[in-house]
Amino acid sequence: MLRVESIVAAIHEIPLREPFATAQDRAPRTVARLVRLQVVLSDGRSVISEAVPAPYVTGETCETLVQDIEAAAPHFIGLDGTRLRPMLAAAHYAVPAYHHTARAALEVAAYRTYSLATGADLWRHFGGALESIDTDITISRTADPVKAAEVAAHAGFRRVKVKAGDPPHQEVERLAEMHAAAPSLTFRLDANQAYTVQEALDLATQIAAAQLPVEFLEQPVKWDDYDALARVAEASPIPIVADEAVKTPEDALNLIATTRVHAINIKVMKSGVTGALGILAIVQAAGRKAMIGCMLESSSGIGFSAALACGTGAFTYVDLDSHLLLNEPQDNPWFVQQGSTLVLAHTHRAGDGA
């Protein structure tokens, strides 16, 4: 029997290739701060997981993540690594319910421990639907939009996520310039809660009038204002996607019952693995679209989300690109990046590259 011997968590900083900012950032970020977690088994082998906090989404920081993981560790020590459910249960009762990112790190560690201990293939565990997925790449608010669009198109990307937040007419002008420079690209506009209802509708209306290739507008209003999101989704001429508004399956039920949002962006770091799968089931049952996204995970975190996305084959929209924004080695045991395509690394599926 392979048992969990120890769990260690430490804060890491990975430089970003370029300064990065969303509408929620007071200043551009130059490093990604995350917590890396290592689980050591009784035979000496180990797996890694990570937690990437977004304080404006879950309220967590790297410091609170370390505290939560260290407090939860005694509940994992001695557990049988070949039994997944008891490890997931430990992640739930040992971490406060609203600390979604800490729970996510422990759940990913549990899945990878189970995979390593049993030789189980996580991609097959989640369904084995696809062996690769096509992702977009994100353009920061701090980037030169025309240059960034040209670089993305040249690299083989067909879709880019554009971080928004400026007045509607400025955003439309910027999108028009990007479209002129890279006409092959389709845009996904992510407002990160920047707008009022009227501003969001003005933006959507101007985009439609200009006939710009915008696939959707993501989280245009405050995360906790479901009435505002409902009003935008009802009147917008382009699809509306919810992100920060949905962290739990309960949130998904409430949002789907009260709004006509086109899709929900599901993130492991925002909801945990169990929560993400629960949200996905609700989205599918309601006939809405699912998107899988990320915070600023390294290749380790993206590797798990890629296995989940490929395994289920359930995501219409894929935004798993944060590893490309980090100044880290691109070789990893989880997947191979081929242009805009993430191809799972077949030879490392057992143990999920542990």
XYZ file of C-alpha atoms in Angstrom:
354
model
C 0.000 0.000 0.000
C 1.341 3.410 -0.980
C 0.614 5.995 1.675
C 1.008 9.752 1.764
C 4.144 10.476 3.807
C 4.361 14.265 3.638
C 2.982 17.417 2.037
C 5.111 20.539 1.679
C 3.993 23.916 0.296
C 6.169 26.886 -0.654
C 5.667 30.200 -2.438
C 7.308 30.576 -5.850
C 7.628 33.501 -8.222
C 7.899 33.052 -11.988
C 8.730 36.104 -14.127
C 6.237 37.060 -16.814
C 7.546 37.449 -20.355
C 5.792 40.823 -20.613
C 3.960 42.977 -18.041
C 0.390 41.762 -17.647
C -2.755 43.570 -16.506
C -6.510 43.087 -16.420
C -9.183 45.645 -15.562
C -8.844 44.563 -11.921
C -5.106 45.247 -11.634
C -3.993 48.536 -10.117
C -0.582 48.114 -11.735
C 0.818 45.673 -14.306
C 2.168 42.420 -12.909
C 5.711 41.369 -13.769
C 5.771 38.054 -11.888
C 3.292 35.267 -11.272
C 3.141 34.356 -7.575
C 1.976 30.840 -6.835
C 2.211 28.123 -4.216
C 3.807 24.860 -5.258
C 2.801 21.768 -3.344
C 4.720 18.466 -3.208
C 3.241 15.191 -2.000
C 5.732 12.437 -1.130
C 4.573 8.812 -1.074
C 5.857 5.992 1.103
C 7.970 4.574 -1.741
C 9.811 7.894 -2.126
C 8.092 9.018 -5.314
C 6.315 12.354 -5.370
C 3.833 14.485 -7.276
C 3.474 18.238 -7.557
C 0.492 20.531 -7.649
C 0.123 24.283 -7.497
C -2.231 27.005 -6.328
C -2.445 30.305 -8.190
C -4.462 32.868 -6.240
C -6.556 35.670 -7.698
C -7.495 37.746 -4.637
C -10.258 39.645 -6.439
C -11.911 36.317 -7.347
C -11.632 34.100 -4.238
C -10.047 36.432 -1.672
C -7.032 34.138 -1.262
C -3.339 35.050 -1.309
C -0.184 32.954 -1.459
C 0.191 33.395 2.279
C -3.319 32.143 3.082
C -2.836 29.256 0.655
C 0.279 28.063 2.484
C -1.585 28.318 5.799
C -4.532 26.301 4.464
C -2.355 23.606 2.904
C -0.207 23.238 6.018
C -3.346 22.995 8.174
C -4.802 20.349 5.844
C -1.624 18.263 5.564
C -2.190 16.173 8.742
C -5.528 15.017 7.309
C -3.696 13.566 4.281
C -0.751 11.934 6.029
C -1.223 8.166 6.090
C -4.004 8.062 3.499
C -3.853 5.322 0.880
C -2.682 6.865 -2.391
C -4.619 4.276 -4.403
C -7.954 5.519 -3.017
C -8.985 8.802 -4.599
C -12.232 9.573 -2.772
C -10.826 9.666 0.776
C -8.147 12.113 -0.391
C -10.756 14.341 -2.061
C -12.870 14.165 1.092
C -9.874 15.308 3.143
C -9.453 18.308 0.849
C -13.077 19.239 1.484
C -13.328 18.948 5.242
C -9.829 20.278 5.939
C -10.166 23.517 3.926
C -12.787 26.268 4.422
C -15.530 25.991 1.811
C -14.827 29.430 0.328
C -11.071 28.837 -0.071
C -11.503 27.405 -3.541
C -7.905 27.737 -4.731
C -6.422 25.951 -1.705
C -8.934 23.168 -2.199
C -8.061 23.046 -5.908
C -4.357 22.534 -5.181
C -5.089 19.687 -2.772
C -7.571 18.061 -5.140
C -5.136 18.170 -8.065
C -2.509 16.682 -5.745
C -4.990 13.941 -4.802
C -5.696 13.102 -8.445
C -2.003 13.014 -9.298
C -1.216 10.917 -6.229
C -3.925 8.453 -7.231
C -2.640 8.390 -10.802
C 0.944 7.732 -9.723
C 0.022 5.139 -7.093
C -2.284 3.137 -9.374
C -0.819 3.812 -12.811
C -4.229 5.187 -13.779
C -4.364 7.552 -16.720
C -6.075 10.820 -15.739
C -6.941 11.586 -19.350
C -8.776 8.248 -19.564
C -10.189 8.724 -16.055
C -11.932 11.884 -17.289
C -13.226 10.103 -20.396
C -10.448 9.979 -23.016
C -12.505 12.001 -25.513
C -9.763 14.017 -27.238
C -5.988 13.891 -27.483
C -5.521 17.592 -28.199
C -7.304 20.913 -27.815
C -7.004 24.300 -29.487
C -6.480 27.276 -27.184
C -6.527 31.017 -27.591
C -3.770 33.310 -26.309
C -4.341 36.348 -24.108
C -3.410 39.920 -24.966
C -2.832 42.073 -21.892
C -4.172 45.601 -21.494
C -0.535 46.725 -21.358
C 0.424 45.211 -24.722
C 0.755 46.956 -28.070
C -2.503 45.561 -29.495
C -1.546 45.584 -33.167
C 1.860 44.025 -32.603
C 0.396 41.414 -30.235
C -2.282 40.463 -32.767
C 0.286 40.098 -35.529
C 2.539 37.956 -33.326
C -0.377 35.710 -32.313
C -1.470 35.184 -35.909
C 2.096 34.478 -37.021
C 2.431 31.886 -34.223
C -0.578 30.010 -35.567
C -3.288 31.157 -33.182
C -6.773 31.565 -34.577
C -8.326 33.160 -31.503
C -7.081 35.718 -29.009
C -8.538 36.783 -25.693
C -8.299 40.557 -25.381
C -8.311 42.055 -21.899
C -10.721 45.001 -21.953
C -11.690 47.809 -19.587
C -11.333 51.064 -21.513
C -14.387 53.095 -22.612
C -16.422 51.245 -25.258
C -15.454 53.446 -28.209
C -11.758 53.010 -27.387
C -12.115 49.239 -27.169
C -13.879 49.131 -30.534
C -11.163 51.279 -32.126
C -8.503 48.978 -30.704
C -10.286 45.861 -31.962
C -10.684 47.414 -35.417
C -6.939 48.118 -35.567
C -6.150 44.560 -34.501
C -8.573 43.130 -37.042
C -7.007 45.191 -39.825
C -3.527 43.984 -38.848
C -4.502 40.317 -38.362
C -7.760 39.599 -40.236
C -7.511 35.840 -39.625
C -8.044 36.255 -35.870
C -11.280 35.899 -33.935
C -11.486 37.920 -30.721
C -12.764 37.036 -27.268
C -13.227 40.156 -25.165
C -12.717 39.791 -21.399
C -13.866 42.787 -19.358
C -13.124 41.373 -15.886
C -16.151 43.202 -14.386
C -15.111 46.624 -15.736
C -18.450 47.973 -16.986
C -21.898 49.109 -15.997
C -24.893 47.588 -17.758
C -25.154 50.533 -20.147
C -21.431 50.533 -20.919
C -21.478 46.795 -21.600
C -24.444 47.136 -23.948
C -22.849 50.128 -25.686
C -19.699 48.071 -26.226
C -21.586 45.040 -27.544
C -23.741 47.186 -29.830
C -20.755 49.028 -31.288
C -18.910 45.746 -31.881
C -21.906 44.315 -33.714
C -22.374 47.493 -35.758
C -18.718 47.432 -36.802
C -19.077 43.739 -37.747
C -15.923 42.847 -35.865
C -15.187 39.117 -35.407
C -15.840 39.010 -31.651
C -16.926 35.603 -30.401
C -18.195 36.766 -27.009
C -17.922 39.330 -24.211
C -16.843 37.824 -20.892
C -17.931 38.988 -17.420
C -18.724 42.595 -18.358
C -20.269 43.554 -14.977
C -19.628 42.949 -11.270
C -19.479 39.291 -10.290
C -22.198 39.475 -7.636
C -24.734 41.503 -9.632
C -26.756 38.754 -11.304
C -29.486 41.226 -12.230
C -26.985 43.327 -14.181
C -25.579 40.248 -15.896
C -29.107 39.122 -16.772
C -29.929 42.500 -18.315
C -26.760 42.496 -20.406
C -27.222 38.890 -21.547
C -30.845 39.578 -22.499
C -30.134 42.638 -24.640
C -26.614 42.090 -25.986
C -26.253 41.419 -29.727
C -23.175 39.266 -29.012
C -22.943 36.273 -26.635
C -22.167 36.915 -22.955
C -19.966 34.561 -20.914
C -19.882 34.456 -17.103
C -16.599 33.962 -15.254
C -16.101 35.469 -11.798
C -19.858 35.182 -11.167
C -19.605 31.378 -10.940
C -17.303 29.718 -8.420
C -19.499 26.837 -7.231
C -22.151 24.507 -8.654
C -24.710 26.452 -6.595
C -23.624 29.642 -8.378
C -24.081 27.897 -11.722
C -27.606 26.784 -10.806
C -28.569 30.301 -9.723
C -27.029 31.989 -12.746
C -28.575 29.636 -15.276
C -31.972 29.966 -13.589
C -31.902 33.770 -13.675
C -29.914 34.790 -16.766
C -29.504 33.931 -20.431
C -25.708 33.822 -20.376
C -24.364 31.916 -23.339
C -21.572 30.094 -21.496
C -19.719 29.754 -18.193
C -15.944 29.902 -17.866
C -14.895 27.028 -15.595
C -11.488 27.134 -13.895
C -9.908 24.549 -11.630
C -8.181 27.308 -9.620
C -11.502 29.104 -9.125
C -13.680 26.118 -8.205
C -11.512 23.082 -7.457
C -11.737 19.870 -9.458
C -14.925 18.605 -7.823
C -16.549 22.017 -8.166
C -15.463 22.349 -11.795
C -16.948 18.963 -12.680
C -20.168 19.883 -10.872
C -20.455 23.171 -12.755
C -19.762 21.389 -16.036
C -22.577 18.901 -15.390
C -25.030 21.740 -14.689
C -23.969 23.684 -17.781
C -24.420 20.607 -19.956
C -27.803 19.757 -18.430
C -28.997 23.309 -19.104
C -27.858 23.231 -22.719
C -25.389 26.089 -22.257
C -21.785 26.191 -23.461
C -18.736 25.466 -21.310
C -15.395 27.226 -21.407
C -12.258 26.122 -19.572
C -9.899 28.847 -18.424
C -6.932 29.521 -16.176
C -5.421 32.051 -13.790
C -1.639 32.345 -14.217
C -0.790 28.663 -13.830
C 2.521 27.235 -14.940
C 2.763 24.216 -17.232
C 1.970 22.012 -14.227
C -1.444 23.565 -13.655
C -2.213 23.859 -17.355
C -1.257 20.198 -17.767
C -3.965 19.096 -15.360
C -6.611 21.339 -16.930
C -5.610 20.067 -20.380
C -6.101 16.462 -19.215
C -9.521 17.437 -17.849
C -10.514 19.279 -21.029
C -9.268 16.559 -23.368
C -10.660 13.775 -21.217
C -14.181 15.179 -21.057
C -14.191 16.725 -24.532
C -16.921 18.978 -23.160
C -15.524 22.482 -23.627
C -16.581 24.629 -26.567
C -14.085 27.355 -25.663
C -10.541 26.775 -24.392
C -8.356 29.415 -22.738
C -5.363 27.466 -21.408
C -2.476 29.731 -22.280
C -0.958 31.156 -19.087
C 2.179 29.010 -19.389
C 2.941 30.902 -22.599
C 2.909 34.175 -20.662
C 5.477 32.938 -18.132
C 9.235 32.944 -18.531
C 9.589 29.243 -17.781
C 10.911 26.300 -19.820
C 8.246 25.188 -22.277
C 9.327 21.540 -22.220
C 7.160 19.687 -19.720
C 5.914 16.132 -19.134
C 2.222 16.957 -19.485
C 1.704 18.265 -23.022
C 3.378 19.601 -26.150
C 2.491 23.035 -27.521
C 2.168 23.036 -31.318
C 1.104 26.510 -32.366
C -2.310 26.994 -30.785
C -2.747 23.274 -30.096
C -2.021 21.507 -26.806
C -1.254 17.839 -27.465
C -1.217 15.555 -24.446
C 2.106 13.785 -23.886
C 1.171 10.112 -24.286
C 4.271 8.681 -22.647
C 3.628 10.537 -19.400
C -0.061 9.957 -18.805
C 0.451 7.505 -15.950
C 0.956 9.727 -12.932
C 0.033 12.746 -15.066
C 3.704 13.505 -15.516
C 4.410 13.168 -11.807
